[in-house]
Amino acid sequence: MTAASAKTKPFSYFEWMVARRYLGATRSGKGVSLISMIAFGGIMLAVAALISVMSIMQGFRLTLLDQLLGTNGHAHVESREGPISDYEDIAAQLAAITGVTEATPLIEQPVFASANGETGMVIRGVTREDILGNDYITGADHIVDGSAANFGLGEKGGNEILLGSRVASQLGVRAGDKVRLLTGQGAETAFGRTPRSKVYTVGAIFHVGNAEYDAIYGFMPLEQAQLFFSYGDAVQNIEVKVADPERIKDYRERLMSAAPQLYVIDWQQRFQGYFNALQVERFAMRLVLFLIIIVATLNIITGLIMLVKDKTGDIAVLRTMGATQGAVLRIFLLSGALIGVLGTIAGIVLGSLFILNIDAIENGLSAMLGTDLFPAEVYYLDGVPAKLELREVALIAGFTLFMSLITTLYPASRAARLDPVEALRYE
């Protein structure tokens, strides 16, 4: 038994050693090492790009979903016949449903606001308890000026309102300033509803972080909203929040059974087109980047084919010393797999570091270029959202390793079928 045959057990140290050495530059084939480096770099960059893009898109989705569901209800119970007069009893029945965390009577109407500036906005009339319990609005991290402590206090709920930060900026007001609101939902007359205006005091200014929300919404005590918008002792709808918003469809039947005379609109129906577009875009981006990974792994074929041609004599010597076709096949499979594994690991590290430091990178590039690369007016967010998911990383790594293995099969089998007599004929 020869030395080669004694050391060619499946995936033995001998096969690993030869595979590693074949990836390096040789006197007669320095280009082999360069192509291996190009294949490694391509896989690394493709994996890093896919991880980065998918993490940012997932971050966008989760951030927008969190903001929308944090500031809006997960479902709205409404009446087709107009305002809901027995809203307190209905809200109590909805709140008693298992999994429902809040049932909030609500009035939501557009108004025209004027102070030092003018703008259109939407006023949401809610109770004092509901607004103080909403951390997205009145939490310590979201109140940027004033205080919500006096919201809802006084006759008919008082005259203090809360404004979004961009609404306040457009009006040129701060906490304590006066704002005049104008609505077309005034008193009913023979000629239709008359306009109604009233001056309110800005109690506090909130900042959610979603530029669109901060530029549109304000809050008014429910009693004052009933008076200002001529709702009497009724509300427009009842806003419901549940423990698991992702499973809102499971709550629909229970909500409808608690209020059979009303109908239910959940958040997935209200924002269906918006989130479907995000989902389709995410799928399309994943598909495109997977194609980039396929192109990157195809470089392994080029490198291994050149390696087989360069090592024709070495392969023949190994075969004459007793190495089997399986041993030669495994040597070149390991050579290609090493490129794929190392490139995948490097890509995961590079992509993860990029995502974990994306805010610092964005701030540094903005300062270097002298411009805001992520303006809130365009993206409706204060910073670049990113969410690194282990499941997504595992999917990317698994696909890359699979493609690396597939692309090595042809050149490895070609090396294994090499006839040692023909290979040594002209040596």
Coordinates of C-alpha atoms in Angstrom, one line a residue:
M1 CA 0.0 0.0 0.0
T2 CA 1.4 3.4 -1.0
A3 CA 1.7 6.5 1.2
A4 CA -1.0 8.3 -0.8
S5 CA -3.5 5.5 -0.6
A6 CA -3.0 5.1 3.1
K7 CA -3.8 8.8 3.7
T8 CA -6.8 9.1 1.4
K9 CA -9.6 8.3 3.8
P10 CA -12.7 10.4 3.1
F11 CA -12.0 14.0 4.1
S12 CA -8.7 13.1 5.8
Y13 CA -6.0 15.5 6.8
F14 CA -4.2 14.7 3.6
E15 CA -7.1 15.8 1.4
W16 CA -7.6 19.0 3.5
M17 CA -3.9 19.8 3.2
V18 CA -3.8 19.3 -0.6
A19 CA -7.0 21.3 -1.1
R20 CA -5.6 24.2 1.0
R21 CA -2.3 24.2 -0.9
Y22 CA -4.1 24.1 -4.3
L23 CA -5.8 27.4 -3.5
G24 CA -2.5 29.2 -3.1
A25 CA -0.3 30.6 -5.9
T26 CA 2.1 28.2 -7.6
R27 CA 5.1 28.8 -9.8
S28 CA 3.3 27.8 -12.9
G29 CA -0.2 29.1 -12.0
K30 CA -0.2 32.3 -10.1
G31 CA -3.5 33.3 -11.7
V32 CA -5.3 30.5 -9.8
S33 CA -4.8 32.3 -6.5
L34 CA -6.0 35.6 -8.0
I35 CA -9.2 34.0 -9.3
S36 CA -9.7 32.3 -6.0
M37 CA -9.4 35.7 -4.3
I38 CA -11.8 37.3 -6.8
A39 CA -14.3 34.5 -6.1
F40 CA -13.8 34.9 -2.3
G41 CA -14.3 38.7 -2.6
G42 CA -17.4 38.3 -4.8
I43 CA -19.1 36.0 -2.4
M44 CA -18.2 38.1 0.6
L45 CA -19.6 41.3 -0.9
A46 CA -22.7 39.6 -2.2
V47 CA -23.5 38.1 1.2
A48 CA -22.7 41.4 3.0
A49 CA -24.9 43.3 0.5
L50 CA -27.8 40.8 0.9
I51 CA -27.7 40.9 4.7
S52 CA -27.5 44.7 4.8
V53 CA -30.3 45.3 2.3
M54 CA -32.7 42.7 3.9
S55 CA -31.9 44.0 7.4
I56 CA -32.6 47.6 6.4
M57 CA -35.9 46.6 4.6
Q58 CA -37.0 44.6 7.6
G59 CA -36.1 47.5 9.9
F60 CA -38.2 49.8 7.7
R61 CA -41.1 47.5 7.9
L62 CA -40.9 46.9 11.7
T63 CA -40.3 50.6 12.5
L64 CA -43.2 51.8 10.3
L65 CA -45.5 49.0 11.7
D66 CA -44.5 49.9 15.3
Q67 CA -45.2 53.6 14.7
L68 CA -48.5 53.0 12.9
L69 CA -49.7 50.5 15.5
G70 CA -48.3 52.5 18.4
T71 CA -50.1 55.7 17.5
N72 CA -53.2 54.2 15.8
G73 CA -55.6 51.5 16.9
H74 CA -55.3 47.9 15.6
A75 CA -59.0 47.9 14.7
H76 CA -61.8 50.5 14.5
V77 CA -65.4 49.7 15.4
E78 CA -67.7 52.0 13.4
S79 CA -71.4 52.5 12.6
R80 CA -72.8 52.8 9.1
E81 CA -75.6 55.0 10.5
G82 CA -73.5 57.7 12.0
P83 CA -72.1 58.5 15.4
I84 CA -72.1 55.9 18.2
S85 CA -74.2 57.1 21.1
D86 CA -73.9 54.1 23.5
Y87 CA -70.1 54.0 23.1
E88 CA -69.3 53.5 26.8
D89 CA -71.2 50.2 27.0
I90 CA -69.8 49.0 23.7
A91 CA -66.3 50.0 24.7
A92 CA -66.7 48.1 28.0
Q93 CA -67.8 45.0 26.1
L94 CA -64.9 45.2 23.6
A95 CA -62.4 45.7 26.4
A96 CA -63.7 42.5 28.2
I97 CA -62.7 40.4 25.2
T98 CA -59.6 38.2 25.9
G99 CA -56.6 39.7 24.2
V100 CA -58.0 43.2 23.8
T101 CA -55.9 45.7 25.8
E102 CA -57.7 48.9 25.0
A103 CA -61.1 50.1 23.7
T104 CA -60.9 53.9 23.2
P105 CA -63.8 56.1 22.1
L106 CA -62.5 58.4 19.4
I107 CA -63.4 61.4 17.2
E108 CA -61.1 62.2 14.3
Q109 CA -61.7 65.2 12.1
P110 CA -59.7 67.5 9.8
V111 CA -59.3 71.1 10.8
F112 CA -57.6 74.3 9.6
A113 CA -55.2 75.7 12.2
S114 CA -53.7 79.2 12.3
A115 CA -51.3 81.0 14.7
N116 CA -48.0 82.5 13.4
G117 CA -48.5 80.3 10.4
E118 CA -51.3 78.3 8.9
T119 CA -51.7 74.6 8.1
G120 CA -54.3 71.8 7.7
M121 CA -54.2 69.0 10.3
V122 CA -56.2 66.2 11.8
I123 CA -57.5 66.4 15.4
R124 CA -58.1 63.3 17.4
G125 CA -60.5 63.6 20.3
V126 CA -59.6 61.1 23.1
T127 CA -60.0 60.8 26.8
R128 CA -57.4 62.0 29.3
E129 CA -56.8 58.4 30.5
D130 CA -56.2 57.1 27.0
I131 CA -53.7 59.9 25.9
L132 CA -51.7 59.7 29.2
G133 CA -51.5 55.9 28.7
N134 CA -50.1 56.2 25.2
D135 CA -46.3 56.3 25.6
Y136 CA -45.9 57.0 21.9
I137 CA -47.5 60.4 22.4
T138 CA -47.0 61.4 26.1
G139 CA -44.0 59.3 27.0
A140 CA -41.0 61.1 28.4
D141 CA -39.0 60.4 25.2
H142 CA -41.8 61.9 23.0
I143 CA -42.9 65.1 24.7
V144 CA -40.4 67.7 23.4
D145 CA -42.1 70.9 24.9
G146 CA -44.6 71.5 27.6
S147 CA -46.5 68.8 29.6
A148 CA -49.7 66.8 29.1
A149 CA -50.5 66.9 32.8
N150 CA -53.4 69.3 32.3
F151 CA -54.8 67.6 29.3
G152 CA -58.6 66.9 29.8
L153 CA -58.9 68.9 33.0
G154 CA -61.4 71.7 33.3
E155 CA -64.9 72.3 32.1
K156 CA -65.8 70.2 29.1
G157 CA -62.3 68.8 29.1
G158 CA -60.6 72.2 29.2
N159 CA -59.0 74.0 26.3
E160 CA -55.5 72.4 26.1
I161 CA -54.5 70.4 23.0
L162 CA -51.4 68.5 22.0
L163 CA -49.7 69.1 18.7
G164 CA -47.2 67.1 16.6
S165 CA -43.7 68.7 16.4
R166 CA -44.0 69.5 12.7
V167 CA -47.5 70.9 13.0
A168 CA -46.2 73.2 15.8
S169 CA -43.2 74.1 13.5
Q170 CA -45.5 75.0 10.6
L171 CA -47.7 77.1 13.0
G172 CA -44.7 78.7 14.7
V173 CA -45.9 77.9 18.2
R174 CA -44.5 76.4 21.4
A175 CA -46.2 75.1 24.5
G176 CA -48.4 77.8 26.1
D177 CA -49.1 79.6 22.8
K178 CA -52.6 80.0 21.3
V179 CA -53.9 78.3 18.2
R180 CA -57.1 78.9 16.4
L181 CA -58.9 75.9 15.0
L182 CA -61.5 76.1 12.2
T183 CA -63.9 73.2 11.3
G184 CA -66.8 72.9 9.0
Q185 CA -68.6 70.6 11.4
G186 CA -70.4 73.4 13.2
A187 CA -74.1 73.8 14.1
E188 CA -76.7 72.3 11.8
T189 CA -78.8 74.9 10.1
A190 CA -81.4 75.0 7.3
F191 CA -78.5 75.8 4.9
G192 CA -76.2 73.0 6.2
R193 CA -73.5 73.0 8.8
T194 CA -71.8 76.3 9.6
P195 CA -68.1 76.8 10.2
R196 CA -66.9 76.9 13.8
S197 CA -63.7 78.3 15.2
K198 CA -62.2 78.4 18.6
V199 CA -58.9 79.3 20.2
Y200 CA -57.0 76.6 22.1
T201 CA -53.9 76.6 24.2
V202 CA -51.0 74.3 23.2
G203 CA -50.4 72.2 26.3
A204 CA -47.5 70.1 24.9
I205 CA -45.7 69.2 21.7
F206 CA -45.0 65.6 20.9
H207 CA -42.5 63.9 18.5
V208 CA -43.3 60.4 17.4
G209 CA -40.4 60.1 14.9
N210 CA -42.6 59.6 11.9
A211 CA -42.4 62.8 10.0
E212 CA -45.8 62.3 8.3
Y213 CA -47.5 61.6 11.6
D214 CA -45.8 64.5 13.4
A215 CA -46.8 66.9 10.5
I216 CA -50.5 66.0 10.6
Y217 CA -51.9 65.0 14.0
G218 CA -53.0 66.8 17.1
F219 CA -55.0 65.7 20.2
M220 CA -58.0 67.2 21.9
P221 CA -60.0 66.1 25.0
L222 CA -62.9 63.9 24.0
E223 CA -65.6 66.1 25.7
Q224 CA -64.2 69.2 23.9
A225 CA -64.1 67.3 20.6
Q226 CA -67.8 66.3 21.0
L227 CA -68.6 70.0 21.6
F228 CA -66.4 71.5 18.9
F229 CA -67.4 69.0 16.1
S230 CA -71.1 68.9 17.2
Y231 CA -71.2 65.2 18.1
G232 CA -73.3 65.7 21.2
D233 CA -72.9 62.7 23.6
A234 CA -71.6 60.4 20.9
V235 CA -68.3 59.4 19.2
Q236 CA -67.2 58.7 15.7
N237 CA -65.8 55.2 16.3
I238 CA -64.1 53.0 19.0
E239 CA -60.4 52.3 18.5
V240 CA -59.3 48.9 19.7
K241 CA -55.8 47.6 20.5
V242 CA -55.0 44.0 21.0
A243 CA -52.1 42.1 22.5
D244 CA -50.8 40.6 19.2
P245 CA -51.5 43.0 16.3
E246 CA -50.0 40.5 13.8
R247 CA -52.9 38.2 14.5
I248 CA -55.7 40.8 14.3
K249 CA -57.7 38.5 11.9
D250 CA -58.1 36.1 14.9
Y251 CA -59.9 38.9 16.8
R252 CA -62.3 40.0 14.1
E253 CA -65.1 37.5 14.9
R254 CA -64.9 38.2 18.6
L255 CA -65.0 42.0 18.1
M256 CA -68.0 41.7 15.7
S257 CA -69.9 39.4 18.1
A258 CA -69.4 42.0 20.9
A259 CA -70.9 44.7 18.7
P260 CA -73.1 43.0 16.1
Q261 CA -74.8 46.2 15.1
L262 CA -71.4 47.8 14.1
Y263 CA -68.7 46.8 11.6
V264 CA -64.9 46.3 12.2
I265 CA -62.0 47.6 10.1
D266 CA -58.6 46.3 11.2
W267 CA -55.2 47.8 10.5
Q268 CA -54.3 45.2 7.8
Q269 CA -57.4 46.4 5.8
R270 CA -56.6 50.1 6.3
F271 CA -52.9 49.8 5.4
Q272 CA -53.1 46.7 3.2
G273 CA -51.8 48.3 0.0
Y274 CA -48.9 49.9 1.9
F275 CA -47.6 46.8 3.5
N276 CA -48.2 44.6 0.5
A277 CA -46.0 46.9 -1.5
L278 CA -43.3 46.6 1.1
Q279 CA -43.6 42.9 1.1
V280 CA -43.4 42.6 -2.7
E281 CA -40.4 45.0 -2.8
R282 CA -38.7 42.9 -0.1
F283 CA -39.3 39.7 -2.1
A284 CA -38.0 41.2 -5.3
M285 CA -34.9 42.6 -3.7
R286 CA -34.1 39.2 -2.1
L287 CA -34.5 37.6 -5.5
V288 CA -32.2 40.1 -7.2
L289 CA -29.5 39.7 -4.6
F290 CA -29.7 36.0 -4.6
L291 CA -29.0 36.2 -8.3
I292 CA -25.9 38.2 -7.4
I293 CA -24.8 35.5 -5.1
I294 CA -25.3 32.9 -7.9
V295 CA -23.1 35.0 -10.2
A296 CA -20.5 35.4 -7.4
T297 CA -20.3 31.6 -6.8
L298 CA -19.9 30.9 -10.5
N299 CA -16.5 32.4 -10.2
I300 CA -15.6 29.3 -8.2
I301 CA -16.1 27.2 -11.4
T302 CA -13.7 29.4 -13.3
G303 CA -11.1 29.1 -10.6
L304 CA -11.4 25.4 -10.2
I305 CA -11.3 24.7 -13.9
M306 CA -8.1 26.7 -14.2
L307 CA -6.8 24.9 -11.1
V308 CA -7.5 21.5 -12.7
K309 CA -5.6 22.4 -15.8
D310 CA -2.7 23.8 -13.8
K311 CA -2.6 20.7 -11.6
T312 CA -3.0 18.0 -14.3
G313 CA 0.4 16.6 -13.7
D314 CA -0.1 16.6 -9.9
I315 CA -3.4 14.8 -10.2
A316 CA -1.8 12.2 -12.4
V317 CA 1.0 11.7 -9.8
L318 CA -1.6 11.4 -7.0
R319 CA -3.5 8.8 -9.0
T320 CA -0.4 6.7 -9.7
M321 CA 0.5 6.8 -6.0
G322 CA -2.8 5.3 -5.2
A323 CA -5.2 8.1 -4.7
T324 CA -8.7 7.1 -5.8
Q325 CA -11.1 9.1 -8.0
G326 CA -13.1 9.8 -4.9
A327 CA -10.1 11.3 -3.1
V328 CA -9.4 13.6 -6.1
L329 CA -13.0 14.6 -6.2
R330 CA -13.1 15.4 -2.5
I331 CA -9.8 17.5 -2.8
F332 CA -11.4 19.8 -5.4
L333 CA -14.7 19.8 -3.6
L334 CA -12.9 21.0 -0.5
S335 CA -11.0 23.6 -2.5
G336 CA -14.3 25.2 -3.8
A337 CA -16.0 24.7 -0.4
L338 CA -13.2 26.6 1.3
I339 CA -13.8 29.6 -0.9
G340 CA -17.5 29.5 -0.3
V341 CA -17.3 28.9 3.5
L342 CA -14.6 31.6 4.0
G343 CA -16.4 34.1 1.7
T344 CA -19.7 33.4 3.5
I345 CA -18.2 33.9 7.0
A346 CA -16.5 37.1 5.9
G347 CA -19.7 38.4 4.3
I348 CA -21.7 37.7 7.4
V349 CA -19.1 39.5 9.6
L350 CA -18.9 42.5 7.2
G351 CA -22.7 42.8 6.8
S352 CA -23.4 42.5 10.5
L353 CA -20.8 45.1 11.3
F354 CA -22.3 47.4 8.8
I355 CA -25.8 47.0 10.2
L356 CA -24.7 47.3 13.8
N357 CA -22.9 50.6 13.0
I358 CA -25.2 52.0 10.4
D359 CA -26.2 55.1 12.3
A360 CA -22.5 56.0 12.9
I361 CA -21.7 55.3 9.2
E362 CA -24.7 57.4 8.0
N363 CA -23.7 60.3 10.3
G364 CA -20.1 60.2 9.3
L365 CA -20.9 60.2 5.5
S366 CA -23.4 63.0 6.0
A367 CA -20.8 65.1 7.8
M368 CA -18.1 64.2 5.2
L369 CA -20.3 65.1 2.3
G370 CA -22.0 68.1 4.0
T371 CA -25.5 66.9 3.3
D372 CA -28.2 64.9 5.0
L373 CA -28.2 61.4 3.3
F374 CA -31.4 60.4 5.1
P375 CA -33.7 63.4 5.3
A376 CA -36.8 62.8 7.5
E377 CA -38.9 64.8 5.1
V378 CA -38.3 62.2 2.4
Y379 CA -38.2 59.0 4.4
Y380 CA -40.5 60.0 7.3
L381 CA -38.1 58.6 9.8
D382 CA -35.4 60.1 12.0
G383 CA -32.7 57.6 11.2
V384 CA -31.9 54.5 9.1
P385 CA -33.8 51.6 10.6
A386 CA -32.2 48.2 10.5
K387 CA -33.1 44.9 12.1
L388 CA -30.6 42.0 11.9
E389 CA -32.5 38.7 12.0
L390 CA -30.7 35.5 12.6
R391 CA -33.2 33.6 10.5
E392 CA -32.5 35.8 7.5
V393 CA -28.7 35.4 8.0
A394 CA -29.1 31.6 8.3
L395 CA -31.1 31.6 5.0
I396 CA -28.5 33.6 3.2
A397 CA -25.6 31.6 4.5
G398 CA -27.3 28.3 3.7
F399 CA -28.1 29.4 0.1
T400 CA -24.6 30.6 -0.4
L401 CA -23.0 27.4 0.9
F402 CA -25.4 25.3 -1.2
M403 CA -24.5 27.3 -4.4
S404 CA -20.7 27.0 -3.5
L405 CA -21.0 23.2 -3.3
I406 CA -23.1 23.0 -6.5
T407 CA -20.6 25.0 -8.5
T408 CA -17.7 22.8 -7.5
L409 CA -19.2 19.6 -8.7
Y410 CA -18.4 19.9 -12.4
P411 CA -14.7 20.9 -12.1
A412 CA -14.2 18.4 -9.3
S413 CA -15.7 15.5 -11.2
R414 CA -13.7 16.5 -14.3
A415 CA -10.5 16.3 -12.2
A416 CA -11.6 12.9 -10.8
R417 CA -12.1 11.5 -14.3
L418 CA -8.7 12.6 -15.5
D419 CA -6.7 9.7 -17.0
P420 CA -3.2 9.6 -15.4
V421 CA -1.6 8.0 -18.4
E422 CA -2.8 10.7 -20.7
A423 CA -1.9 13.4 -18.2
L424 CA 1.7 12.2 -17.9
R425 CA 2.2 11.5 -21.6
Y426 CA 3.6 14.9 -22.4
E427 CA 5.2 15.6 -19.0

